[in-house]
């Protein structure tokens, strides 16, 4: 190393940080800088969605084909329909049969954009771009949303999801909106639970069950987030003075919107069974055998299957997965900046800086709430750590037992959980530390998104 140049580079970075933070200082009050930084991200997302080639991103072709199906349809397809064979992945599984709700609104948004004569690729991506735009607008309007959005600033991998067609971005959006409802004491959720006025009761009875129904229809890795949401509501009901007089009524109203939300969930699942019959699972198994690539067919002998499948059954040890396959390192990197089909990544120093800053920030937030957040805060801090650890363990177990998938996006439900935790107990966490640490990670993320992702992604020109 040329230590002289190392010192000069570090000095330049420090000066740049001080200049930018000096300029943004007036916006620190009420976290007004958050929507400004998110708008910068929004511009990068628009560029990525516009210039990258079709299917330059993980599994985008099956997501696009699934969303395009709902351009002219409202019900799930008939299993075995030859018109939707292009929605099946190499695993022999179609996104149209997994129960997720994302593809219906994405398909209808695609149809809505037809008069604008955009390319099909861009039109199918624009729904996720639109969702991120709504997040920006939400943070401009509500300070509570800015708290929930701070974790969205720390990783370019999160931004990347909103630049192409996939269901993970929709899951992040729904969990963000629900998190904002939980944090804001004047939100529709809290006004409905307290029964403050008729307008809130009527609006809440319509909007909140729909929101919960969408939450129940997200990917399975968001189930811990659902449990976390209800635990947070429980803490507010039983460990805070906010519902001291309305506790019983609030519990009843919560049960009502949950039951109605489950009814929306049931409608989506019921529609699938109505179209395909009670033997739907058996039909899906037959289709999987027919459509899967030979390396991924369930009937293929273990020795002839793809090497990423059934690692435990092949005799691969936990130590091998951790040390040789480097599952934790790969998962970390794909959480903070690995793009395309996991072929575009940054230099080692980038991940080391992200790891150090992120770990320090996380420990600071959780530690502050454990020490000064009271009984409820300490419980939720430990719950956040517990659910996050369980999600990591489940993802690791899947990679070892089923299919080696060291992908950080499976762990992204942790992000809105941290946003809720900080939003509920921000008063006991030093804001200056959050602002400075978060801004460093934001700048690192900007570097990764521009000079790695945008520069190296396959483009349409």
CSV table of C-alpha atoms in Angstrom, one decimal:
chain,number,residue,atom,x,y,z
A,1,UNK,CA,0.0,0.0,0.0
A,2,UNK,CA,1.1,3.6,-0.7
A,3,UNK,CA,0.2,5.0,2.7
A,4,UNK,CA,0.6,8.6,1.4
A,5,UNK,CA,-2.1,8.1,-1.2
A,6,UNK,CA,-4.3,6.3,1.4
A,7,UNK,CA,-4.1,9.3,3.7
A,8,UNK,CA,-4.9,11.7,0.8
A,9,UNK,CA,-7.9,9.6,-0.3
A,10,UNK,CA,-9.3,9.4,3.2
A,11,UNK,CA,-8.8,13.1,3.7
A,12,UNK,CA,-10.8,13.8,0.5
A,13,UNK,CA,-13.6,11.5,1.6
A,14,UNK,CA,-13.7,13.2,5.0
A,15,UNK,CA,-13.8,16.7,3.5
A,16,UNK,CA,-16.6,15.6,1.1
A,17,UNK,CA,-18.6,14.2,3.9
A,18,UNK,CA,-18.2,17.4,6.0
A,19,UNK,CA,-19.2,19.6,3.1
A,20,UNK,CA,-22.3,17.6,2.3
A,21,UNK,CA,-23.4,17.3,5.9
A,22,UNK,CA,-22.8,21.0,6.4
A,23,UNK,CA,-25.1,21.7,3.5
A,24,UNK,CA,-27.7,19.3,4.7
A,25,UNK,CA,-27.7,20.4,8.3
A,26,UNK,CA,-30.8,22.6,8.0
A,27,UNK,CA,-32.7,19.5,6.8
A,28,UNK,CA,-31.8,17.3,9.8
A,29,UNK,CA,-34.8,18.6,11.8
A,30,UNK,CA,-37.7,16.2,11.5
A,31,UNK,CA,-35.5,14.1,9.2
A,32,UNK,CA,-36.3,16.3,6.2
A,33,UNK,CA,-33.2,15.1,4.4
A,34,UNK,CA,-34.7,11.6,4.0
A,35,UNK,CA,-37.2,12.3,1.2
A,36,UNK,CA,-34.4,14.3,-0.6
A,37,UNK,CA,-32.0,11.3,-0.5
A,38,UNK,CA,-34.8,9.0,-1.5
A,39,UNK,CA,-35.6,11.2,-4.5
A,40,UNK,CA,-32.0,10.8,-5.6
A,41,UNK,CA,-32.4,7.1,-5.3
A,42,UNK,CA,-35.7,7.3,-7.3
A,43,UNK,CA,-33.8,8.9,-10.2
A,44,UNK,CA,-31.2,6.1,-10.2
A,45,UNK,CA,-34.0,3.6,-10.2
A,46,UNK,CA,-35.7,5.2,-13.2
A,47,UNK,CA,-32.3,5.1,-15.1
A,48,UNK,CA,-31.7,1.5,-14.3
A,49,UNK,CA,-35.2,0.5,-15.4
A,50,UNK,CA,-34.8,2.4,-18.6
A,51,UNK,CA,-31.3,1.4,-19.8
A,52,UNK,CA,-31.0,-2.2,-18.7
A,53,UNK,CA,-31.8,-5.1,-21.0
A,54,UNK,CA,-34.7,-7.4,-20.6
A,55,UNK,CA,-33.9,-10.2,-18.2
A,56,UNK,CA,-30.6,-8.6,-17.1
A,57,UNK,CA,-31.8,-9.2,-13.6
A,58,UNK,CA,-32.5,-12.3,-11.5
A,59,UNK,CA,-35.4,-14.4,-12.9
A,60,UNK,CA,-37.0,-11.3,-14.5
A,61,UNK,CA,-38.3,-13.2,-17.5
A,62,UNK,CA,-40.7,-15.3,-15.4
A,63,UNK,CA,-41.8,-12.3,-13.3
A,64,UNK,CA,-42.6,-10.4,-16.5
A,65,UNK,CA,-44.4,-13.2,-18.2
A,66,UNK,CA,-46.5,-13.7,-15.0
A,67,UNK,CA,-47.4,-10.0,-14.8
A,68,UNK,CA,-48.2,-9.8,-18.5
A,69,UNK,CA,-50.8,-12.6,-18.1
A,70,UNK,CA,-52.9,-10.3,-15.9
A,71,UNK,CA,-53.0,-7.7,-18.5
A,72,UNK,CA,-56.2,-9.3,-19.9
A,73,UNK,CA,-57.1,-11.6,-17.0
A,74,UNK,CA,-58.5,-11.3,-13.4
A,75,UNK,CA,-58.4,-15.0,-12.3
A,76,UNK,CA,-55.4,-17.3,-11.9
A,77,UNK,CA,-54.8,-19.5,-15.0
A,78,UNK,CA,-55.8,-23.0,-15.5
A,79,UNK,CA,-53.0,-25.4,-14.6
A,80,UNK,CA,-51.5,-26.8,-17.8
A,81,UNK,CA,-52.7,-23.9,-19.9
A,82,UNK,CA,-50.2,-23.8,-22.8
A,83,UNK,CA,-50.6,-20.0,-23.0
A,84,UNK,CA,-48.8,-19.6,-19.6
A,85,UNK,CA,-46.0,-22.1,-20.2
A,86,UNK,CA,-43.5,-19.3,-20.5
A,87,UNK,CA,-44.2,-18.4,-16.8
A,88,UNK,CA,-42.6,-21.6,-15.6
A,89,UNK,CA,-39.0,-21.4,-14.3
A,90,UNK,CA,-36.3,-24.1,-14.7
A,91,UNK,CA,-37.7,-25.5,-11.4
A,92,UNK,CA,-41.0,-26.2,-13.1
A,93,UNK,CA,-42.9,-23.7,-10.9
A,94,UNK,CA,-44.9,-20.7,-12.1
A,95,UNK,CA,-45.2,-17.5,-10.1
A,96,UNK,CA,-48.9,-17.5,-11.1
A,97,UNK,CA,-49.5,-20.4,-8.8
A,98,UNK,CA,-47.7,-19.4,-5.6
A,99,UNK,CA,-50.5,-17.2,-4.2
A,100,UNK,CA,-48.7,-13.9,-4.3
A,101,UNK,CA,-50.9,-10.9,-5.2
A,102,UNK,CA,-48.2,-8.8,-6.8
A,103,UNK,CA,-48.7,-10.0,-10.4
A,104,UNK,CA,-52.4,-8.8,-10.7
A,105,UNK,CA,-51.7,-5.1,-10.0
A,106,UNK,CA,-48.4,-5.2,-11.9
A,107,UNK,CA,-50.3,-6.6,-14.9
A,108,UNK,CA,-53.1,-4.0,-14.7
A,109,UNK,CA,-50.5,-1.2,-14.4
A,110,UNK,CA,-48.8,-2.6,-17.5
A,111,UNK,CA,-52.2,-2.4,-19.3
A,112,UNK,CA,-52.7,1.2,-18.0
A,113,UNK,CA,-49.4,2.3,-19.6
A,114,UNK,CA,-50.1,1.0,-23.1
A,115,UNK,CA,-51.2,4.4,-24.6
A,116,UNK,CA,-47.8,5.8,-23.7
A,117,UNK,CA,-46.0,3.5,-26.2
A,118,UNK,CA,-43.2,2.5,-23.8
A,119,UNK,CA,-41.4,-0.7,-24.5
A,120,UNK,CA,-43.0,-3.8,-22.9
A,121,UNK,CA,-39.9,-4.3,-20.8
A,122,UNK,CA,-40.0,-0.7,-19.3
A,123,UNK,CA,-43.8,-0.9,-18.9
A,124,UNK,CA,-43.6,-4.1,-16.9
A,125,UNK,CA,-40.9,-2.5,-14.7
A,126,UNK,CA,-42.8,0.8,-14.1
A,127,UNK,CA,-45.1,-0.6,-11.4
A,128,UNK,CA,-42.2,-1.1,-9.0
A,129,UNK,CA,-40.7,2.3,-10.0
A,130,UNK,CA,-44.2,3.8,-9.2
A,131,UNK,CA,-44.2,2.1,-5.8
A,132,UNK,CA,-40.9,3.6,-4.9
A,133,UNK,CA,-42.2,7.0,-6.0
A,134,UNK,CA,-45.1,6.6,-3.5
A,135,UNK,CA,-42.6,5.9,-0.8
A,136,UNK,CA,-40.9,9.2,-1.6
A,137,UNK,CA,-44.2,11.1,-1.5
A,138,UNK,CA,-45.1,9.4,1.8
A,139,UNK,CA,-41.9,10.5,3.4
A,140,UNK,CA,-42.4,14.1,2.2
A,141,UNK,CA,-45.9,14.1,3.9
A,142,UNK,CA,-45.2,12.3,7.2
A,143,UNK,CA,-42.2,12.4,9.6
A,144,UNK,CA,-43.0,9.0,10.9
A,145,UNK,CA,-42.5,7.6,7.4
A,146,UNK,CA,-39.1,9.2,7.4
A,147,UNK,CA,-38.1,7.1,10.4
A,148,UNK,CA,-39.4,3.9,8.8
A,149,UNK,CA,-37.5,4.8,5.6
A,150,UNK,CA,-34.1,5.3,7.1
A,151,UNK,CA,-33.2,1.6,6.7
A,152,UNK,CA,-34.1,1.9,3.0
A,153,UNK,CA,-31.3,4.3,2.5
A,154,UNK,CA,-28.5,2.0,3.7
A,155,UNK,CA,-28.3,-0.6,0.9
A,156,UNK,CA,-28.3,-0.2,-2.9
A,157,UNK,CA,-29.6,-3.8,-3.1
A,158,UNK,CA,-33.0,-2.5,-1.8
A,159,UNK,CA,-33.1,0.2,-4.4
A,160,UNK,CA,-32.2,-2.3,-7.1
A,161,UNK,CA,-35.3,-4.4,-6.4
A,162,UNK,CA,-37.5,-1.4,-7.5
A,163,UNK,CA,-35.8,-1.1,-10.9
A,164,UNK,CA,-37.0,-4.3,-12.4
A,165,UNK,CA,-40.0,-6.6,-12.4
A,166,UNK,CA,-40.1,-8.8,-9.3
A,167,UNK,CA,-42.4,-9.4,-6.3
A,168,UNK,CA,-39.9,-8.5,-3.6
A,169,UNK,CA,-40.2,-4.8,-4.2
A,170,UNK,CA,-44.0,-5.1,-3.7
A,171,UNK,CA,-43.4,-6.9,-0.4
A,172,UNK,CA,-41.1,-4.2,0.8
A,173,UNK,CA,-43.6,-1.5,-0.1
A,174,UNK,CA,-46.5,-3.1,1.7
A,175,UNK,CA,-44.4,-3.8,4.8
A,176,UNK,CA,-43.2,-0.2,4.7
A,177,UNK,CA,-46.7,1.2,4.6
A,178,UNK,CA,-47.9,-1.0,7.4
A,179,UNK,CA,-44.8,-0.1,9.5
A,180,UNK,CA,-45.7,3.6,9.0
A,181,UNK,CA,-49.2,2.9,10.2
A,182,UNK,CA,-47.7,1.3,13.3
A,183,UNK,CA,-45.3,4.1,14.1
A,184,UNK,CA,-47.5,7.1,13.6
A,185,UNK,CA,-49.9,7.7,16.6
A,186,UNK,CA,-52.2,9.7,14.4
A,187,UNK,CA,-52.3,7.0,11.6
A,188,UNK,CA,-55.6,5.5,10.3
A,189,UNK,CA,-54.7,2.3,12.2
A,190,UNK,CA,-54.5,3.9,15.6
A,191,UNK,CA,-57.5,6.2,15.0
A,192,UNK,CA,-59.5,3.2,14.0
A,193,UNK,CA,-58.4,1.1,17.0
A,194,UNK,CA,-59.3,3.9,19.3
A,195,UNK,CA,-62.6,4.6,17.5
A,196,UNK,CA,-62.0,8.3,17.5
A,197,UNK,CA,-64.4,9.4,14.7
A,198,UNK,CA,-66.8,7.8,12.3
A,199,UNK,CA,-64.7,8.7,9.3
A,200,UNK,CA,-61.7,6.8,10.6
A,201,UNK,CA,-64.0,3.9,11.5
A,202,UNK,CA,-65.4,3.6,8.1
A,203,UNK,CA,-62.1,4.2,6.2
A,204,UNK,CA,-60.3,1.8,8.6
A,205,UNK,CA,-62.8,-0.9,8.1
A,206,UNK,CA,-62.2,-0.8,4.3
A,207,UNK,CA,-58.5,0.1,4.0
A,208,UNK,CA,-56.9,-1.7,6.9
A,209,UNK,CA,-58.3,-5.2,6.1
A,210,UNK,CA,-57.2,-4.8,2.5
A,211,UNK,CA,-53.7,-3.8,3.7
A,212,UNK,CA,-53.6,-6.8,6.1
A,213,UNK,CA,-54.9,-9.0,3.3
A,214,UNK,CA,-52.0,-7.9,1.1
A,215,UNK,CA,-49.6,-8.6,3.9
A,216,UNK,CA,-50.9,-12.1,4.2
A,217,UNK,CA,-50.4,-12.6,0.5
A,218,UNK,CA,-46.7,-11.7,0.5
A,219,UNK,CA,-43.8,-14.2,0.1
A,220,UNK,CA,-43.4,-16.7,2.9
A,221,UNK,CA,-40.2,-15.1,4.2
A,222,UNK,CA,-42.4,-12.2,5.3
A,223,UNK,CA,-44.3,-14.4,7.8
A,224,UNK,CA,-41.9,-13.3,10.6
A,225,UNK,CA,-42.7,-9.7,9.8
A,226,UNK,CA,-46.5,-10.4,10.2
A,227,UNK,CA,-45.8,-11.9,13.7
A,228,UNK,CA,-43.6,-8.9,14.5
A,229,UNK,CA,-46.4,-6.5,13.5
A,230,UNK,CA,-48.8,-8.1,15.9
A,231,UNK,CA,-46.3,-8.3,18.7
A,232,UNK,CA,-45.7,-4.5,18.3
A,233,UNK,CA,-49.5,-3.9,18.5
A,234,UNK,CA,-49.6,-6.1,21.6
A,235,UNK,CA,-46.8,-4.0,23.2
A,236,UNK,CA,-48.7,-0.8,22.5
A,237,UNK,CA,-51.9,-2.3,23.9
A,238,UNK,CA,-50.5,-3.8,27.1
A,239,UNK,CA,-47.3,-2.0,27.9
A,240,UNK,CA,-48.0,1.6,27.0
A,241,UNK,CA,-50.5,4.2,28.2
A,242,UNK,CA,-51.7,4.9,24.7
A,243,UNK,CA,-54.6,2.5,25.0
A,244,UNK,CA,-55.2,2.7,28.7
A,245,UNK,CA,-58.9,3.4,28.3
A,246,UNK,CA,-59.6,1.8,25.0
A,247,UNK,CA,-57.8,-1.5,25.4
A,248,UNK,CA,-60.7,-3.9,25.2
A,249,UNK,CA,-62.4,-2.1,22.3
A,250,UNK,CA,-59.0,-1.9,20.4
A,251,UNK,CA,-58.5,-5.6,20.7
A,252,UNK,CA,-62.0,-6.3,19.3
A,253,UNK,CA,-61.4,-3.9,16.4
A,254,UNK,CA,-58.0,-5.5,15.7
A,255,UNK,CA,-59.6,-8.9,15.6
A,256,UNK,CA,-62.3,-7.6,13.2
A,257,UNK,CA,-59.9,-6.2,10.6
A,258,UNK,CA,-57.7,-9.3,10.9
A,259,UNK,CA,-60.6,-11.6,10.2
A,260,UNK,CA,-61.7,-9.5,7.2
A,261,UNK,CA,-58.1,-9.3,6.0
A,262,UNK,CA,-57.9,-13.1,6.2
A,263,UNK,CA,-61.1,-13.2,4.2
A,264,UNK,CA,-59.3,-11.2,1.4
A,265,UNK,CA,-56.5,-13.7,1.7
A,266,UNK,CA,-59.0,-16.5,1.4
A,267,UNK,CA,-60.5,-15.0,-1.7
A,268,UNK,CA,-57.2,-15.1,-3.5
A,269,UNK,CA,-56.4,-18.7,-2.5
A,270,UNK,CA,-60.1,-19.7,-3.1
A,271,UNK,CA,-59.9,-18.3,-6.7
A,272,UNK,CA,-57.0,-20.6,-7.4
A,273,UNK,CA,-58.9,-23.6,-6.1
A,274,UNK,CA,-62.1,-22.5,-7.9
A,275,UNK,CA,-60.2,-22.5,-11.3
A,276,UNK,CA,-58.1,-25.6,-10.7
A,277,UNK,CA,-60.1,-27.8,-8.3
A,278,UNK,CA,-59.3,-29.4,-5.0
A,279,UNK,CA,-56.5,-31.5,-6.5
A,280,UNK,CA,-54.5,-28.4,-7.3
A,281,UNK,CA,-51.3,-29.5,-5.5
A,282,UNK,CA,-51.3,-32.9,-7.4
A,283,UNK,CA,-51.7,-31.1,-10.7
A,284,UNK,CA,-48.8,-28.7,-9.8
A,285,UNK,CA,-46.6,-31.7,-9.0
A,286,UNK,CA,-47.3,-33.2,-12.4
A,287,UNK,CA,-46.6,-29.9,-14.2
A,288,UNK,CA,-43.4,-29.5,-12.3
A,289,UNK,CA,-42.3,-32.9,-13.6
A,290,UNK,CA,-43.2,-31.9,-17.1
A,291,UNK,CA,-41.8,-28.4,-17.3
A,292,UNK,CA,-38.7,-28.5,-15.1
A,293,UNK,CA,-35.3,-28.7,-16.6
A,294,UNK,CA,-33.9,-32.2,-16.2
A,295,UNK,CA,-31.3,-30.9,-13.7
A,296,UNK,CA,-34.2,-29.7,-11.5
A,297,UNK,CA,-36.8,-32.4,-12.0
A,298,UNK,CA,-38.0,-34.0,-8.7
A,299,UNK,CA,-37.7,-37.5,-10.3
A,300,UNK,CA,-34.1,-37.0,-11.4
A,301,UNK,CA,-31.6,-39.1,-9.4
A,302,UNK,CA,-29.6,-37.2,-6.9
A,303,UNK,CA,-26.2,-37.6,-8.6
A,304,UNK,CA,-27.7,-36.2,-11.9
A,305,UNK,CA,-29.4,-33.1,-10.3
A,306,UNK,CA,-27.9,-29.7,-10.2
A,307,UNK,CA,-25.0,-29.4,-7.7
A,308,UNK,CA,-26.8,-26.7,-5.7
A,309,UNK,CA,-29.7,-29.0,-4.8
A,310,UNK,CA,-29.9,-31.2,-1.7
A,311,UNK,CA,-26.5,-30.4,-0.3
A,312,UNK,CA,-27.1,-32.1,3.0
A,313,UNK,CA,-28.3,-35.3,1.3
A,314,UNK,CA,-25.1,-35.3,-0.8
A,315,UNK,CA,-23.1,-35.4,2.4
A,316,UNK,CA,-22.0,-31.8,2.5
A,317,UNK,CA,-21.4,-30.6,6.0
A,318,UNK,CA,-22.4,-27.4,7.7
A,319,UNK,CA,-18.7,-26.5,8.0
A,320,UNK,CA,-18.3,-26.8,4.2
A,321,UNK,CA,-21.3,-24.6,3.5
A,322,UNK,CA,-20.0,-21.9,5.9
A,323,UNK,CA,-16.3,-22.1,5.2
A,324,UNK,CA,-15.9,-23.3,1.6
A,325,UNK,CA,-19.1,-22.1,0.1
A,326,UNK,CA,-19.0,-19.0,2.2
A,327,UNK,CA,-22.7,-18.8,2.6
A,328,UNK,CA,-22.7,-16.0,5.1
A,329,UNK,CA,-20.3,-13.8,3.1
A,330,UNK,CA,-22.2,-14.4,-0.1
A,331,UNK,CA,-25.5,-13.6,1.6
A,332,UNK,CA,-24.1,-10.4,3.1
A,333,UNK,CA,-22.7,-9.2,-0.2
A,334,UNK,CA,-25.9,-9.9,-2.1
A,335,UNK,CA,-27.7,-7.8,0.6
A,336,UNK,CA,-25.5,-4.7,0.0
A,337,UNK,CA,-24.6,-4.7,-3.7
A,338,UNK,CA,-24.5,-7.7,-6.1
A,339,UNK,CA,-26.3,-7.0,-9.4
A,340,UNK,CA,-27.4,-8.7,-12.5
A,341,UNK,CA,-27.4,-12.5,-12.3
A,342,UNK,CA,-25.0,-12.2,-9.3
A,343,UNK,CA,-22.2,-11.3,-11.7
A,344,UNK,CA,-21.7,-7.6,-10.9
A,345,UNK,CA,-20.1,-6.9,-7.5
A,346,UNK,CA,-17.9,-4.2,-6.0
A,347,UNK,CA,-14.4,-4.3,-4.5
A,348,UNK,CA,-13.6,-5.9,-1.2
A,349,UNK,CA,-13.1,-2.5,0.5
A,350,UNK,CA,-16.7,-1.5,-0.3
A,351,UNK,CA,-18.1,-4.6,1.5
A,352,UNK,CA,-15.7,-4.2,4.4
A,353,UNK,CA,-16.8,-0.5,4.9
A,354,UNK,CA,-20.5,-1.5,4.6
A,355,UNK,CA,-20.0,-4.3,7.1
A,356,UNK,CA,-18.2,-2.2,9.7
A,357,UNK,CA,-20.6,0.8,9.5
A,358,UNK,CA,-23.7,-1.3,9.3
A,359,UNK,CA,-22.8,-3.6,12.3
A,360,UNK,CA,-21.9,-0.5,14.4
A,361,UNK,CA,-25.2,1.2,13.6
A,362,UNK,CA,-27.2,-1.9,14.3
A,363,UNK,CA,-25.5,-2.5,17.6
A,364,UNK,CA,-26.0,1.1,18.6
A,365,UNK,CA,-29.7,1.1,17.8
A,366,UNK,CA,-30.5,-2.2,19.5
A,367,UNK,CA,-28.2,-1.4,22.5
A,368,UNK,CA,-29.8,2.0,23.0
A,369,UNK,CA,-33.3,0.6,23.0
A,370,UNK,CA,-32.3,-2.3,25.3
A,371,UNK,CA,-30.8,0.1,27.8
A,372,UNK,CA,-33.3,3.0,27.6
A,373,UNK,CA,-36.4,1.7,25.9
A,374,UNK,CA,-38.1,0.3,29.0
A,375,UNK,CA,-39.7,-3.1,29.3
A,376,UNK,CA,-41.6,-2.9,26.0
A,377,UNK,CA,-38.6,-1.5,24.1
A,378,UNK,CA,-36.3,-4.1,25.4
A,379,UNK,CA,-38.7,-6.9,24.5
A,380,UNK,CA,-39.2,-5.6,21.0
A,381,UNK,CA,-35.4,-5.2,20.5
A,382,UNK,CA,-34.8,-8.8,21.6
A,383,UNK,CA,-37.7,-9.9,19.4
A,384,UNK,CA,-36.2,-8.1,16.4
A,385,UNK,CA,-32.9,-9.8,17.0
A,386,UNK,CA,-34.7,-13.2,17.5
A,387,UNK,CA,-36.9,-13.0,14.4
A,388,UNK,CA,-33.9,-11.8,12.3
A,389,UNK,CA,-31.8,-14.6,13.5
A,390,UNK,CA,-34.6,-17.1,12.8
A,391,UNK,CA,-35.0,-15.8,9.3
A,392,UNK,CA,-31.2,-16.1,8.7
A,393,UNK,CA,-31.3,-19.6,10.1
A,394,UNK,CA,-34.3,-20.6,7.9
A,395,UNK,CA,-32.5,-19.2,4.8
A,396,UNK,CA,-29.3,-21.1,5.7
A,397,UNK,CA,-31.2,-24.3,6.3
A,398,UNK,CA,-32.9,-24.0,2.9
A,399,UNK,CA,-29.6,-23.6,1.2
A,400,UNK,CA,-28.2,-26.6,2.9
A,401,UNK,CA,-31.2,-29.0,2.7
A,402,UNK,CA,-33.1,-27.8,-0.4
A,403,UNK,CA,-31.3,-25.5,-2.8
A,404,UNK,CA,-28.1,-23.4,-2.2
A,405,UNK,CA,-29.5,-19.8,-2.5
A,406,UNK,CA,-27.2,-17.4,-0.8
A,407,UNK,CA,-29.3,-14.3,-1.6
A,408,UNK,CA,-29.7,-11.4,0.7
A,409,UNK,CA,-33.2,-10.5,-0.6
A,410,UNK,CA,-34.6,-13.4,1.4
A,411,UNK,CA,-33.6,-11.6,4.5
A,412,UNK,CA,-35.1,-8.2,3.6
A,413,UNK,CA,-38.1,-8.5,6.0
A,414,UNK,CA,-35.5,-7.6,8.6
A,415,UNK,CA,-35.3,-4.0,7.1
A,416,UNK,CA,-38.9,-2.9,7.8
A,417,UNK,CA,-38.7,-4.6,11.3
A,418,UNK,CA,-35.7,-2.4,12.1
A,419,UNK,CA,-37.5,0.6,10.7
A,420,UNK,CA,-40.5,-0.1,13.0
A,421,UNK,CA,-38.2,-0.6,16.0
A,422,UNK,CA,-36.4,2.7,15.4
A,423,UNK,CA,-39.6,4.6,14.7
A,424,UNK,CA,-41.3,3.4,17.9
A,425,UNK,CA,-38.3,4.2,20.2
A,426,UNK,CA,-36.3,6.9,18.3
A,427,UNK,CA,-36.4,9.2,21.3
A,428,UNK,CA,-33.9,6.9,23.1
A,429,UNK,CA,-31.5,6.7,20.2
A,430,UNK,CA,-29.0,9.5,19.5
A,431,UNK,CA,-30.1,10.9,16.1
A,432,UNK,CA,-26.7,12.4,15.2
A,433,UNK,CA,-25.2,8.9,15.2
A,434,UNK,CA,-28.0,7.6,13.0
A,435,UNK,CA,-27.7,10.5,10.6
A,436,UNK,CA,-23.9,10.3,10.2
A,437,UNK,CA,-23.7,6.5,10.0
A,438,UNK,CA,-26.7,6.2,7.7
A,439,UNK,CA,-25.3,8.9,5.4
A,440,UNK,CA,-22.0,7.2,5.1
A,441,UNK,CA,-23.8,4.0,4.0
A,442,UNK,CA,-26.0,6.0,1.6
A,443,UNK,CA,-22.9,7.5,-0.1
A,444,UNK,CA,-21.3,4.0,-0.4
A,445,UNK,CA,-24.5,2.7,-1.8
A,446,UNK,CA,-24.7,5.5,-4.4
A,447,UNK,CA,-21.1,4.6,-5.5
A,448,UNK,CA,-22.1,0.9,-5.8
A,449,UNK,CA,-25.3,1.6,-7.8
A,450,UNK,CA,-23.7,4.1,-10.2
A,451,UNK,CA,-20.2,2.8,-10.7
A,452,UNK,CA,-20.9,-0.9,-10.4
A,453,UNK,CA,-24.6,-1.6,-11.3
A,454,UNK,CA,-25.4,1.1,-13.9
A,455,UNK,CA,-21.9,1.1,-15.4
A,456,UNK,CA,-21.7,-2.7,-15.9
A,457,UNK,CA,-25.3,-3.9,-16.4
A,458,UNK,CA,-26.1,-5.1,-19.9
A,459,UNK,CA,-27.9,-2.2,-21.7
A,460,UNK,CA,-30.5,-1.8,-24.4
A,461,UNK,CA,-28.1,0.3,-26.5
